[in-house]
mmCIF file of C-alpha atoms (C1' of nucleotides) in Angstrom:
data_model
loop_
_atom_site.group_PDB
_atom_site.id
_atom_site.type_symbol
_atom_site.label_atom_id
_atom_site.label_comp_id
_atom_site.label_asym_id
_atom_site.label_seq_id
_atom_site.Cartn_x
_atom_site.Cartn_y
_atom_site.Cartn_z
ATOM 1 C CA UNK O 1 0.000 0.000 0.000
ATOM 2 C CA UNK O 2 1.444 3.378 -1.013
ATOM 3 C CA UNK O 3 1.494 6.262 1.432
ATOM 4 C CA UNK O 4 -1.194 8.187 -0.486
ATOM 5 C CA UNK O 5 -3.444 5.153 -0.515
ATOM 6 C CA UNK O 6 -3.033 4.793 3.219
ATOM 7 C CA UNK O 7 -3.843 8.445 3.837
ATOM 8 C CA UNK O 8 -6.870 8.235 1.577
ATOM 9 C CA UNK O 9 -8.138 5.257 3.557
ATOM 10 C CA UNK O 10 -7.501 7.071 6.816
ATOM 11 C CA UNK O 11 -9.577 9.999 5.598
ATOM 12 C CA UNK O 12 -12.373 7.649 4.588
ATOM 13 C CA UNK O 13 -12.289 6.162 8.076
ATOM 14 C CA UNK O 14 -12.495 9.676 9.562
ATOM 15 C CA UNK O 15 -15.693 10.246 7.583
ATOM 16 C CA UNK O 16 -17.174 6.953 8.765
ATOM 17 C CA UNK O 17 -16.293 7.900 12.347
ATOM 18 C CA UNK O 18 -18.606 10.861 11.839
ATOM 19 C CA UNK O 19 -21.414 8.420 11.027
ATOM 20 C CA UNK O 20 -20.539 6.131 13.942
ATOM 21 C CA UNK O 21 -20.756 8.962 16.438
ATOM 22 C CA UNK O 22 -23.867 10.346 14.762
ATOM 23 C CA UNK O 23 -25.613 7.081 15.657
ATOM 24 C CA UNK O 24 -24.417 7.503 19.230
ATOM 25 C CA UNK O 25 -26.147 10.887 19.370
ATOM 26 C CA UNK O 26 -23.106 13.125 18.729
ATOM 27 C CA UNK O 27 -23.125 15.643 15.934
ATOM 28 C CA UNK O 28 -21.282 14.318 12.865
ATOM 29 C CA UNK O 29 -18.739 17.154 13.010
ATOM 30 C CA UNK O 30 -17.761 16.184 16.544
ATOM 31 C CA UNK O 31 -17.409 12.575 15.424
ATOM 32 C CA UNK O 32 -15.176 13.566 12.526
ATOM 33 C CA UNK O 33 -12.966 15.559 14.865
ATOM 34 C CA UNK O 34 -12.626 12.538 17.158
ATOM 35 C CA UNK O 35 -11.795 10.472 14.080
ATOM 36 C CA UNK O 36 -9.214 12.955 12.842
ATOM 37 C CA UNK O 37 -7.403 13.042 16.182
ATOM 38 C CA UNK O 38 -7.540 9.251 16.537
ATOM 39 C CA UNK O 39 -6.892 7.955 13.068
ATOM 40 C CA UNK O 40 -4.402 10.217 11.331
ATOM 41 C CA UNK O 41 -0.680 9.836 11.947
ATOM 42 C CA UNK O 42 -0.499 13.443 13.026
ATOM 43 C CA UNK O 43 -1.769 13.362 16.596
ATOM 44 C CA UNK O 44 -2.090 17.075 17.312
ATOM 45 C CA UNK O 45 -4.075 19.553 15.249
ATOM 46 C CA UNK O 46 -4.572 23.289 15.630
ATOM 47 C CA UNK O 47 -7.969 24.928 15.283
ATOM 48 C CA UNK O 48 -7.168 26.108 11.750
ATOM 49 C CA UNK O 49 -5.815 22.737 10.686
ATOM 50 C CA UNK O 50 -9.067 21.106 11.815
ATOM 51 C CA UNK O 51 -11.124 23.716 9.938
ATOM 52 C CA UNK O 52 -8.980 23.171 6.850
ATOM 53 C CA UNK O 53 -8.796 19.379 7.030
ATOM 54 C CA UNK O 54 -12.525 18.801 7.632
ATOM 55 C CA UNK O 55 -13.683 21.728 5.465
ATOM 56 C CA UNK O 56 -15.945 23.151 8.133
ATOM 57 C CA UNK O 57 -16.682 26.674 9.304
ATOM 58 C CA UNK O 58 -14.818 28.183 12.235
ATOM 59 C CA UNK O 59 -18.033 28.333 14.261
ATOM 60 C CA UNK O 60 -18.761 24.628 13.751
ATOM 61 C CA UNK O 61 -15.225 23.862 14.827
ATOM 62 C CA UNK O 62 -15.469 26.150 17.837
ATOM 63 C CA UNK O 63 -18.755 24.604 18.987
ATOM 64 C CA UNK O 64 -17.725 21.001 18.476
ATOM 65 C CA UNK O 65 -14.304 21.477 20.084
ATOM 66 C CA UNK O 66 -15.778 23.120 23.170
ATOM 67 C CA UNK O 67 -18.368 20.387 23.495
ATOM 68 C CA UNK O 68 -15.730 17.655 23.148
ATOM 69 C CA UNK O 69 -13.531 19.317 25.732
ATOM 70 C CA UNK O 70 -16.364 19.658 28.238
ATOM 71 C CA UNK O 71 -17.246 16.000 27.577
ATOM 72 C CA UNK O 72 -13.678 15.067 28.474
ATOM 73 C CA UNK O 73 -13.005 13.511 25.090
ATOM 74 C CA UNK O 74 -10.304 15.844 23.816
ATOM 75 C CA UNK O 75 -7.812 18.194 25.435
ATOM 76 C CA UNK O 76 -5.307 20.732 24.199
ATOM 77 C CA UNK O 77 -1.779 21.732 25.017
ATOM 78 C CA UNK O 78 -0.186 25.079 24.387
ATOM 79 C CA UNK O 79 3.357 26.207 23.681
ATOM 80 C CA UNK O 80 5.048 29.246 25.280
ATOM 81 C CA UNK O 81 4.848 32.314 23.041
ATOM 82 C CA UNK O 82 2.275 30.667 20.777
ATOM 83 C CA UNK O 83 -1.390 31.500 21.024
ATOM 84 C CA UNK O 84 -2.517 28.390 19.137
ATOM 85 C CA UNK O 85 -4.071 25.412 20.864
ATOM 86 C CA UNK O 86 -2.877 21.966 19.919
ATOM 87 C CA UNK O 87 -5.793 19.576 20.210
ATOM 88 C CA UNK O 88 -5.421 15.865 20.845
ATOM 89 C CA UNK O 89 -7.669 13.066 22.031
ATOM 90 C CA UNK O 90 -7.547 12.374 25.725
ATOM 91 C CA UNK O 91 -5.874 9.073 26.415
ATOM 92 C CA UNK O 92 -8.544 6.971 28.088
ATOM 93 C CA UNK O 93 -8.047 4.365 30.768
ATOM 94 C CA UNK O 94 -7.862 0.836 29.358
ATOM 95 C CA UNK O 95 -11.213 -0.061 30.907
ATOM 96 C CA UNK O 96 -13.197 3.020 29.904
ATOM 97 C CA UNK O 97 -14.828 1.240 26.985
ATOM 98 C CA UNK O 98 -16.126 -1.728 28.978
ATOM 99 C CA UNK O 99 -16.976 0.481 31.944
ATOM 100 C CA UNK O 100 -19.291 2.525 29.737
ATOM 101 C CA UNK O 101 -21.126 -0.618 28.711
ATOM 102 C CA UNK O 102 -21.214 -1.867 32.276
ATOM 103 C CA UNK O 103 -22.823 1.340 33.439
ATOM 104 C CA UNK O 104 -25.451 1.105 30.730
ATOM 105 C CA UNK O 105 -26.246 -2.458 31.807
ATOM 106 C CA UNK O 106 -26.536 -1.145 35.354
ATOM 107 C CA UNK O 107 -28.995 1.534 34.249
ATOM 108 C CA UNK O 108 -31.030 -1.127 32.487
ATOM 109 C CA UNK O 109 -31.058 -3.290 35.599
ATOM 110 C CA UNK O 110 -32.165 -0.367 37.763
ATOM 111 C CA UNK O 111 -34.908 0.463 35.292
ATOM 112 C CA UNK O 112 -36.109 -3.149 35.267
ATOM 113 C CA UNK O 113 -36.094 -3.251 39.079
ATOM 114 C CA UNK O 114 -38.325 -0.204 38.977
ATOM 115 C CA UNK O 115 -40.683 -1.847 36.519
ATOM 116 C CA UNK O 116 -40.847 -5.034 38.567
ATOM 117 C CA UNK O 117 -41.571 -3.129 41.781
ATOM 118 C CA UNK O 118 -44.605 -1.569 40.144
ATOM 119 C CA UNK O 119 -46.058 -4.832 38.822
ATOM 120 C CA UNK O 120 -49.329 -5.852 40.473
ATOM 121 C CA UNK O 121 -48.753 -9.507 39.653
ATOM 122 C CA UNK O 122 -45.127 -10.597 40.021
ATOM 123 C CA UNK O 123 -45.924 -13.838 38.193
ATOM 124 C CA UNK O 124 -47.256 -12.412 34.932
ATOM 125 C CA UNK O 125 -45.387 -13.277 31.734
ATOM 126 C CA UNK O 126 -43.569 -9.967 31.590
ATOM 127 C CA UNK O 127 -42.788 -9.943 35.301
ATOM 128 C CA UNK O 128 -41.157 -13.377 35.104
ATOM 129 C CA UNK O 129 -39.102 -12.339 32.086
ATOM 130 C CA UNK O 130 -38.013 -9.171 33.870
ATOM 131 C CA UNK O 131 -36.961 -11.140 36.952
ATOM 132 C CA UNK O 132 -34.901 -13.411 34.706
ATOM 133 C CA UNK O 133 -33.231 -10.461 33.031
ATOM 134 C CA UNK O 134 -32.438 -8.778 36.338
ATOM 135 C CA UNK O 135 -30.881 -11.963 37.682
ATOM 136 C CA UNK O 136 -28.708 -12.344 34.608
ATOM 137 C CA UNK O 137 -27.688 -8.693 34.649
ATOM 138 C CA UNK O 138 -26.686 -8.918 38.298
ATOM 139 C CA UNK O 139 -24.498 -11.916 37.504
ATOM 140 C CA UNK O 140 -22.733 -10.109 34.667
ATOM 141 C CA UNK O 141 -22.328 -6.862 36.605
ATOM 142 C CA UNK O 142 -20.572 -8.784 39.369
ATOM 143 C CA UNK O 143 -18.362 -10.777 37.058
ATOM 144 C CA UNK O 144 -17.316 -7.672 35.151
ATOM 145 C CA UNK O 145 -15.378 -6.409 38.121
ATOM 146 C CA UNK O 146 -13.697 -9.792 38.575
ATOM 147 C CA UNK O 147 -12.737 -9.857 34.920
ATOM 148 C CA UNK O 148 -11.017 -6.492 35.252
ATOM 149 C CA UNK O 149 -8.909 -7.762 38.144
ATOM 150 C CA UNK O 150 -8.126 -11.000 36.310
ATOM 151 C CA UNK O 151 -7.073 -9.090 33.228
ATOM 152 C CA UNK O 152 -4.634 -6.935 35.174
ATOM 153 C CA UNK O 153 -3.089 -9.825 37.118
ATOM 154 C CA UNK O 154 -2.759 -11.914 33.982
ATOM 155 C CA UNK O 155 -0.361 -9.305 32.504
ATOM 156 C CA UNK L 1 -49.134 2.240 47.886
ATOM 157 C CA UNK L 2 -52.687 2.452 46.547
ATOM 158 C CA UNK L 3 -53.582 0.995 43.188
ATOM 159 C CA UNK L 4 -54.071 4.452 41.605
ATOM 160 C CA UNK L 5 -50.689 5.567 42.878
ATOM 161 C CA UNK L 6 -49.084 2.493 41.358
ATOM 162 C CA UNK L 7 -50.763 3.069 38.020
ATOM 163 C CA UNK L 8 -49.754 6.734 38.032
ATOM 164 C CA UNK L 9 -46.144 5.728 38.653
ATOM 165 C CA UNK L 10 -46.325 3.152 35.898
ATOM 166 C CA UNK L 11 -47.545 5.815 33.484
ATOM 167 C CA UNK L 12 -44.716 8.118 34.530
ATOM 168 C CA UNK L 13 -42.268 5.315 33.845
ATOM 169 C CA UNK L 14 -43.830 4.813 30.402
ATOM 170 C CA UNK L 15 -43.113 8.481 29.628
ATOM 171 C CA UNK L 16 -39.519 8.165 30.786
ATOM 172 C CA UNK L 17 -39.134 5.068 28.608
ATOM 173 C CA UNK L 18 -39.911 7.366 25.692
ATOM 174 C CA UNK L 19 -36.936 9.524 26.691
ATOM 175 C CA UNK L 20 -34.667 6.496 27.240
ATOM 176 C CA UNK L 21 -35.359 5.181 23.771
ATOM 177 C CA UNK L 22 -35.089 8.667 22.295
ATOM 178 C CA UNK L 23 -31.453 8.725 23.460
ATOM 179 C CA UNK L 24 -30.938 5.354 21.809
ATOM 180 C CA UNK L 25 -32.070 6.860 18.497
ATOM 181 C CA UNK L 26 -35.661 5.618 18.505
ATOM 182 C CA UNK L 27 -38.567 7.997 18.105
ATOM 183 C CA UNK L 28 -40.138 8.859 21.467
ATOM 184 C CA UNK L 29 -43.507 7.441 20.397
ATOM 185 C CA UNK L 30 -41.916 4.067 19.700
ATOM 186 C CA UNK L 31 -40.217 4.181 23.084
ATOM 187 C CA UNK L 32 -43.484 4.941 24.832
ATOM 188 C CA UNK L 33 -45.146 2.011 23.097
ATOM 189 C CA UNK L 34 -42.348 -0.286 24.273
ATOM 190 C CA UNK L 35 -42.827 1.152 27.760
ATOM 191 C CA UNK L 36 -46.580 0.644 27.696
ATOM 192 C CA UNK L 37 -46.280 -2.998 26.666
ATOM 193 C CA UNK L 38 -43.523 -3.667 29.214
ATOM 194 C CA UNK L 39 -44.567 -1.724 32.268
ATOM 195 C CA UNK L 40 -48.333 -1.815 32.564
ATOM 196 C CA UNK L 41 -50.063 -4.802 34.112
ATOM 197 C CA UNK L 42 -52.123 -5.263 30.989
ATOM 198 C CA UNK L 43 -49.736 -7.043 28.631
ATOM 199 C CA UNK L 44 -51.692 -6.865 25.381
ATOM 200 C CA UNK L 45 -53.040 -3.711 23.799
ATOM 201 C CA UNK L 46 -55.057 -3.163 20.645
ATOM 202 C CA UNK L 47 -54.249 -0.405 18.159
ATOM 203 C CA UNK L 48 -57.057 1.787 19.490
ATOM 204 C CA UNK L 49 -56.086 1.220 23.102
ATOM 205 C CA UNK L 50 -52.543 2.344 22.319
ATOM 206 C CA UNK L 51 -53.840 5.444 20.496
ATOM 207 C CA UNK L 52 -56.129 6.204 23.428
ATOM 208 C CA UNK L 53 -53.636 5.458 26.201
ATOM 209 C CA UNK L 54 -50.727 7.426 24.706
ATOM 210 C CA UNK L 55 -52.904 10.174 23.197
ATOM 211 C CA UNK L 56 -51.304 9.918 19.771
ATOM 212 C CA UNK L 57 -52.708 10.028 16.255
ATOM 213 C CA UNK L 58 -53.567 6.837 14.413
ATOM 214 C CA UNK L 59 -50.862 7.552 11.863
ATOM 215 C CA UNK L 60 -48.167 7.899 14.525
ATOM 216 C CA UNK L 61 -49.308 4.644 16.056
ATOM 217 C CA UNK L 62 -49.374 2.902 12.699
ATOM 218 C CA UNK L 63 -45.867 4.045 11.797
ATOM 219 C CA UNK L 64 -44.317 3.261 15.152
ATOM 220 C CA UNK L 65 -46.011 -0.131 15.445
ATOM 221 C CA UNK L 66 -44.871 -1.195 11.985
ATOM 222 C CA UNK L 67 -41.333 -0.084 12.711
ATOM 223 C CA UNK L 68 -41.270 -1.950 16.030
ATOM 224 C CA UNK L 69 -42.604 -5.079 14.394
ATOM 225 C CA UNK L 70 -40.005 -4.984 11.614
ATOM 226 C CA UNK L 71 -37.334 -4.403 14.264
ATOM 227 C CA UNK L 72 -38.493 -7.550 16.036
ATOM 228 C CA UNK L 73 -39.319 -5.728 19.243
ATOM 229 C CA UNK L 74 -43.073 -6.289 19.337
ATOM 230 C CA UNK L 75 -45.445 -8.843 17.842
ATOM 231 C CA UNK L 76 -49.182 -9.274 17.686
ATOM 232 C CA UNK L 77 -51.631 -12.092 18.051
ATOM 233 C CA UNK L 78 -55.105 -12.267 16.602
ATOM 234 C CA UNK L 79 -58.288 -14.000 17.650
ATOM 235 C CA UNK L 80 -60.623 -15.907 15.329
ATOM 236 C CA UNK L 81 -63.540 -13.747 14.201
ATOM 237 C CA UNK L 82 -61.881 -10.582 15.493
ATOM 238 C CA UNK L 83 -60.097 -8.191 13.179
ATOM 239 C CA UNK L 84 -58.176 -6.445 15.960
ATOM 240 C CA UNK L 85 -54.498 -7.044 16.546
ATOM 241 C CA UNK L 86 -53.339 -7.618 20.087
ATOM 242 C CA UNK L 87 -49.859 -6.182 20.439
ATOM 243 C CA UNK L 88 -47.348 -7.387 22.998
ATOM 244 C CA UNK L 89 -43.586 -7.117 23.475
ATOM 245 C CA UNK L 90 -41.618 -10.001 22.099
ATOM 246 C CA UNK L 91 -40.114 -12.060 24.881
ATOM 247 C CA UNK L 92 -36.363 -11.803 24.419
ATOM 248 C CA UNK L 93 -33.783 -14.436 25.174
ATOM 249 C CA UNK L 94 -32.164 -13.990 28.590
ATOM 250 C CA UNK L 95 -28.854 -13.007 26.990
ATOM 251 C CA UNK L 96 -30.123 -10.536 24.393
ATOM 252 C CA UNK L 97 -29.209 -7.537 26.519
ATOM 253 C CA UNK L 98 -25.589 -8.534 27.096
ATOM 254 C CA UNK L 99 -25.259 -9.856 23.563
ATOM 255 C CA UNK L 100 -26.167 -6.429 22.207
ATOM 256 C CA UNK L 101 -23.408 -4.870 24.261
ATOM 257 C CA UNK L 102 -20.970 -7.589 23.280
ATOM 258 C CA UNK L 103 -21.627 -6.952 19.620
ATOM 259 C CA UNK L 104 -21.049 -3.237 20.080
ATOM 260 C CA UNK L 105 -17.727 -3.969 21.777
ATOM 261 C CA UNK L 106 -16.886 -6.209 18.827
ATOM 262 C CA UNK L 107 -17.659 -3.408 16.375
ATOM 263 C CA UNK L 108 -15.403 -1.114 18.373
ATOM 264 C CA UNK L 109 -12.606 -3.683 18.320
ATOM 265 C CA UNK L 110 -12.959 -4.152 14.572
ATOM 266 C CA UNK L 111 -12.891 -0.397 14.058
ATOM 267 C CA UNK L 112 -9.761 -0.050 16.197
ATOM 268 C CA UNK L 113 -8.072 -2.872 14.300
ATOM 269 C CA UNK L 114 -8.795 -0.937 11.146
ATOM 270 C CA UNK L 115 -7.315 2.224 12.605
ATOM 271 C CA UNK L 116 -4.214 0.406 13.801
ATOM 272 C CA UNK L 117 -3.663 -1.233 10.418
ATOM 273 C CA UNK L 118 -3.554 2.197 8.798
ATOM 274 C CA UNK L 119 -1.061 3.707 11.260
ATOM 275 C CA UNK L 120 2.325 4.522 9.706
ATOM 276 C CA UNK L 121 4.036 4.279 13.067
ATOM 277 C CA UNK L 122 2.731 1.465 15.260
ATOM 278 C CA UNK L 123 4.588 2.929 18.229
ATOM 279 C CA UNK L 124 3.059 6.384 18.315
ATOM 280 C CA UNK L 125 1.126 7.394 21.435
ATOM 281 C CA UNK L 126 -2.267 6.732 19.890
ATOM 282 C CA UNK L 127 -1.146 3.472 18.267
ATOM 283 C CA UNK L 128 0.044 2.077 21.592
ATOM 284 C CA UNK L 129 -3.184 3.083 23.298
ATOM 285 C CA UNK L 130 -5.181 1.464 20.534
ATOM 286 C CA UNK L 131 -3.194 -1.780 20.817
ATOM 287 C CA UNK L 132 -3.904 -1.782 24.553
ATOM 288 C CA UNK L 133 -7.606 -1.262 23.988
ATOM 289 C CA UNK L 134 -7.778 -4.014 21.376
ATOM 290 C CA UNK L 135 -6.035 -6.452 23.685
ATOM 291 C CA UNK L 136 -8.410 -5.669 26.525
ATOM 292 C CA UNK L 137 -11.455 -5.898 24.265
ATOM 293 C CA UNK L 138 -10.340 -9.288 22.961
ATOM 294 C CA UNK L 139 -10.018 -10.544 26.524
ATOM 295 C CA UNK L 140 -13.517 -9.374 27.444
ATOM 296 C CA UNK L 141 -15.089 -10.656 24.234
ATOM 297 C CA UNK L 142 -13.692 -14.126 24.970
ATOM 298 C CA UNK L 143 -14.718 -14.146 28.606
ATOM 299 C CA UNK L 144 -18.225 -13.014 27.755
ATOM 300 C CA UNK L 145 -18.955 -16.343 26.126
ATOM 301 C CA UNK L 146 -17.526 -18.220 29.098
ATOM 302 C CA UNK L 147 -19.653 -16.188 31.474
ATOM 303 C CA UNK L 148 -22.784 -17.132 29.570
ATOM 304 C CA UNK L 149 -21.963 -20.827 29.896
ATOM 305 C CA UNK L 150 -21.100 -20.426 33.579
ATOM 306 C CA UNK L 151 -24.340 -18.617 34.224
ATOM 307 C CA UNK L 152 -26.387 -21.397 32.675
ATOM 308 C CA UNK L 153 -24.580 -24.222 34.470
ATOM 309 C CA UNK L 154 -24.751 -22.402 37.808
ATOM 310 C CA UNK L 155 -28.557 -22.600 37.691
ATOM 311 C "C1'" DT R 1 -76.176 -2.099 -0.360
ATOM 312 C "C1'" DT R 2 -74.620 0.855 3.068
ATOM 313 C "C1'" DT R 3 -72.128 1.380 7.275
ATOM 314 C "C1'" DT R 4 -68.710 0.406 10.502
ATOM 315 C "C1'" DT R 5 -64.263 -1.231 11.874
ATOM 316 C "C1'" DA R 6 -59.348 -1.373 11.728
ATOM 317 C "C1'" DG R 7 -56.134 0.335 10.222
ATOM 318 C "C1'" DT R 8 -52.710 2.701 6.087
ATOM 319 C "C1'" DT R 9 -51.050 6.363 3.167
ATOM 320 C "C1'" DC R 10 -50.115 11.034 1.897
ATOM 321 C "C1'" DG R 11 -49.173 15.801 2.281
ATOM 322 C "C1'" DT R 12 -48.252 19.213 5.579
ATOM 323 C "C1'" DT R 13 -46.857 21.402 9.888
ATOM 324 C "C1'" DT R 14 -43.921 21.855 13.720
ATOM 325 C "C1'" DA R 15 -39.825 21.206 16.211
ATOM 326 C "C1'" DT R 16 -35.165 20.227 16.468
ATOM 327 C "C1'" DT R 17 -30.521 19.836 14.848
ATOM 328 C "C1'" DT R 18 -26.631 21.163 12.318
ATOM 329 C "C1'" DA R 19 -23.999 24.173 10.131
ATOM 330 C "C1'" DT R 20 -23.117 28.665 8.219
ATOM 331 C "C1'" DA R 21 -21.575 33.597 7.613
ATOM 332 C "C1'" DA R 22 -20.634 37.795 9.549
ATOM 333 C "C1'" DA R 23 -19.632 40.586 13.256
ATOM 334 C "C1'" DC R 24 -17.107 40.744 17.332
ATOM 335 C "C1'" DT R 25 -13.208 40.304 21.047
ATOM 336 C "C1'" DA R 26 -8.914 39.975 23.186
ATOM 337 C "C1'" DA R 27 -4.143 39.278 22.678
ATOM 338 C "C1'" DT R 28 -0.030 39.829 20.058
ATOM 339 C "C1'" DA R 29 2.878 41.778 16.251
ATOM 340 C "C1'" DA R 30 4.309 45.342 13.138
ATOM 341 C "C1'" DT C 1 -1.357 53.035 16.482
ATOM 342 C "C1'" DT C 2 -2.927 49.839 13.283
ATOM 343 C "C1'" DA C 3 -3.112 45.206 11.622
ATOM 344 C "C1'" DT C 4 -3.168 40.424 12.296
ATOM 345 C "C1'" DT C 5 -4.092 36.181 14.662
ATOM 346 C "C1'" DA C 6 -6.956 32.940 17.089
ATOM 347 C "C1'" DG C 7 -10.706 32.096 18.064
ATOM 348 C "C1'" DT C 8 -16.078 33.184 20.049
ATOM 349 C "C1'" DT C 9 -20.731 34.758 19.632
ATOM 350 C "C1'" DT C 10 -24.957 35.593 17.475
ATOM 351 C "C1'" DA C 11 -28.473 35.439 14.243
ATOM 352 C "C1'" DT C 12 -29.919 32.870 10.481
ATOM 353 C "C1'" DA C 13 -30.513 29.275 6.922
ATOM 354 C "C1'" DA C 14 -30.981 24.517 5.615
ATOM 355 C "C1'" DA C 15 -31.849 19.819 6.569
ATOM 356 C "C1'" DT C 16 -34.050 16.315 9.044
ATOM 357 C "C1'" DA C 17 -37.258 14.137 12.074
ATOM 358 C "C1'" DA C 18 -41.636 13.514 14.371
ATOM 359 C "C1'" DA C 19 -46.240 13.844 14.590
ATOM 360 C "C1'" DC C 20 -50.645 15.211 12.782
ATOM 361 C "C1'" DG C 21 -55.142 15.318 10.173
ATOM 362 C "C1'" DA C 22 -57.692 13.991 6.404
ATOM 363 C "C1'" DA C 23 -58.567 11.071 2.813
ATOM 364 C "C1'" DC C 24 -58.371 6.438 1.604
ATOM 365 C "C1'" DT C 25 -58.857 1.061 1.560
ATOM 366 C "C1'" DA C 26 -60.299 -3.515 2.444
ATOM 367 C "C1'" DA C 27 -62.915 -6.587 5.164
ATOM 368 C "C1'" DA C 28 -66.836 -7.567 7.890
ATOM 369 C "C1'" DA C 29 -71.429 -6.351 9.839
ATOM 370 C "C1'" DA C 30 -76.018 -4.520 9.504
#
DNA sequence: TTTTTAGTTCGTTTATTTATAAACTAATAA
DNA sequence: TTATTAGTTTATAAATAAACGAACTAAAAA
């Protein structure tokens, strides 16, 4: 694969990151910025480079960058005697990805507990299914923490 | 808790289900229908009952119900000599919830593998982080399947 | 045959999101 | 002092999504 080919593919992947994050409820521009800072070989971009690279307006860039910073997804460093900000993705903890899913499973379990509490008949079809789901979720939520420990000790 | 209180709380929870599913990218109406069929003690609703209960137009109901049926989330039964459809939520397999999360983690791993493949320097800061994340995701994806077996045999 | 029931389809309205351009600000450089 | 840089803010335009009402259809009932 030539270098240009590789860069072309990287840029394609940046675009598809926009779609990925769109589905997650982010604005596409924010997703593309995350993609840019993750995928390209260059790991730090200035405001103007982002505007130029993604072909977006300064206001879109300003909005998306502020949102991403507040959401703890990107950060910037500065250099003495240089007013520019150098944006980069925040290095996440190894477990952030699974932790996010764990916390969503937890929310689901809490919701289902709520639903079950409000059921008049705890033996109706839905109630039994919900009890089953809660039991399974509790098992997985427990084991998740064990898996994290096991993973670290295994290294 | 009186019966009216319980029903009021159930209806509140139905509304909040609309918001939950909105965040997941569903239309609020669809979310409220899922809520209705999951939360209320009555487990089967006709088209008109749904329209009445959620105070929505027939066209909204029609659209949302068709979408939910195609998405395999609800189903309906019919009775001989009765043209009405009786809608109910589809009973999911115990593991559906965790499987959904597993498959999202898998997508993330595949995406990161893609990103890593396209990196010019596999030892850059981002590349190393990505390798770490992939390794951890692979571990969890494996263990997930084991956990499912363990859960079943433990019963 | 006409009416009622159980929905579907279509065209429009309303609300929300996303992005823009243009004007502005605050700091630095010339 | 004036110009330039590095963005921010604001007001608006464009696109998209969600829901609605009204007209329609197909089957069954009267």
